[in-house]
């Protein structure tokens, strides 16, 4: 069984027991969260696709950690114009473990 959820403007395919990093959400470590924007649920043979969301479907997850990703360097340059600009960015994330997919 798996589901496709939407959180933080991105879509993720999740399976119970899986760990994944999503955009940061304000939750304490160890707390349980409910993700209710479920776009699709697939059982062994039955596939339920929402329009746009599956009615009454939720995904329960546990917050494992909060952190920051590796630094991404942004480098801009105009050749022969003596222009260089370097910038860095670290994105905040929340690591969660998927516990249950409920219809």
Coordinates of C-alpha atoms in Angstrom, one line a residue:
X1 CA 0.0 0.0 0.0
X2 CA 1.3 3.5 -0.8
X3 CA -0.1 7.0 -1.1
X4 CA 0.9 10.2 -2.8
X5 CA 0.8 13.2 -0.5
X6 CA 1.3 16.9 -1.0
X7 CA 3.2 19.0 1.6
X8 CA 5.3 22.1 1.2
X9 CA 4.4 22.6 -2.4
X10 CA 5.8 19.2 -3.4
X11 CA 4.4 15.7 -3.9
X12 CA 5.8 12.6 -2.3
X13 CA 5.1 8.9 -2.8
X14 CA 5.0 7.4 0.7
X15 CA 4.9 3.8 2.2
X16 CA 4.4 2.9 5.8
X17 CA 7.7 2.7 7.7
X18 CA 9.5 5.0 5.2
X19 CA 11.6 8.0 6.4
X20 CA 11.7 11.2 4.3
X21 CA 12.7 14.8 4.5
X22 CA 10.0 17.4 3.8
X23 CA 9.9 21.2 3.9
X24 CA 10.0 22.4 7.5
X25 CA 6.8 22.3 9.5
X26 CA 6.5 23.6 13.1
X27 CA 6.3 20.4 15.2
X28 CA 8.2 19.0 18.1
X29 CA 10.5 16.0 17.8
X30 CA 8.6 12.8 18.6
X31 CA 5.2 14.3 18.1
X32 CA 2.7 12.8 15.7
X33 CA 1.4 14.8 12.7
X34 CA -1.5 14.2 10.3
X35 CA -1.0 15.0 6.6
X36 CA -4.5 15.3 5.1
X37 CA -3.6 16.4 1.6
X38 CA -3.7 12.9 0.0
X39 CA -3.8 12.9 -3.8
X40 CA -3.9 9.1 -4.4
X41 CA -4.0 5.8 -2.5
X42 CA -3.1 2.5 -4.0
X43 CA -3.8 -0.9 -2.4
X44 CA -2.8 -4.2 -4.0
X45 CA -5.3 -3.9 -6.8
X46 CA -7.5 -0.8 -6.1
X47 CA -6.3 2.7 -6.9
X48 CA -8.2 5.7 -5.6
X49 CA -7.4 9.0 -7.2
X50 CA -8.7 12.2 -5.7
X51 CA -10.2 15.1 -7.6
X52 CA -8.1 16.9 -6.3
X53 CA -7.9 15.2 -2.9
X54 CA -9.1 11.8 -1.7
X55 CA -12.0 12.4 0.7
X56 CA -11.4 11.3 4.3
X57 CA -7.9 10.0 3.6
X58 CA -5.1 10.8 6.0
X59 CA -1.4 9.9 6.5
X60 CA -0.1 9.8 10.1
X61 CA 3.6 10.4 10.6
X62 CA 6.0 10.9 13.5
X63 CA 8.6 13.8 13.5
X64 CA 12.1 12.3 13.8
X65 CA 14.3 15.4 13.6
X66 CA 14.5 19.0 12.4
X67 CA 17.6 20.2 10.5
X68 CA 19.2 22.0 7.7
X69 CA 20.3 20.5 4.4
X70 CA 23.8 20.8 2.8
X71 CA 24.8 24.2 1.5
X72 CA 23.9 25.0 -2.1
X73 CA 26.3 27.5 -3.7
X74 CA 24.9 30.0 -6.2
X75 CA 27.6 31.6 -8.5
X76 CA 26.7 34.3 -11.0
X77 CA 29.2 35.7 -13.5
X78 CA 29.2 38.0 -16.5
X79 CA 32.2 37.3 -18.7
X80 CA 34.5 40.3 -19.5
X81 CA 32.3 42.6 -17.3
X82 CA 34.2 42.1 -14.0
X83 CA 31.0 40.9 -12.3
X84 CA 31.0 37.9 -9.9
X85 CA 28.6 37.1 -7.2
X86 CA 28.7 34.1 -4.8
X87 CA 25.8 33.2 -2.6
X88 CA 25.0 30.2 -0.4
X89 CA 21.7 28.8 0.8
X90 CA 20.8 26.1 3.4
X91 CA 17.2 24.8 3.3
X92 CA 15.4 23.9 6.6
X93 CA 13.8 20.4 6.6
X94 CA 11.8 18.1 8.9
X95 CA 12.5 14.4 8.8
X96 CA 9.4 12.3 9.3
X97 CA 8.6 8.5 9.5
X98 CA 5.3 7.4 7.9
X99 CA 3.3 5.3 10.4
X100 CA -0.1 4.8 8.9
X101 CA -2.1 5.4 5.7
X102 CA -5.8 5.6 6.5
X103 CA -8.7 5.8 4.0

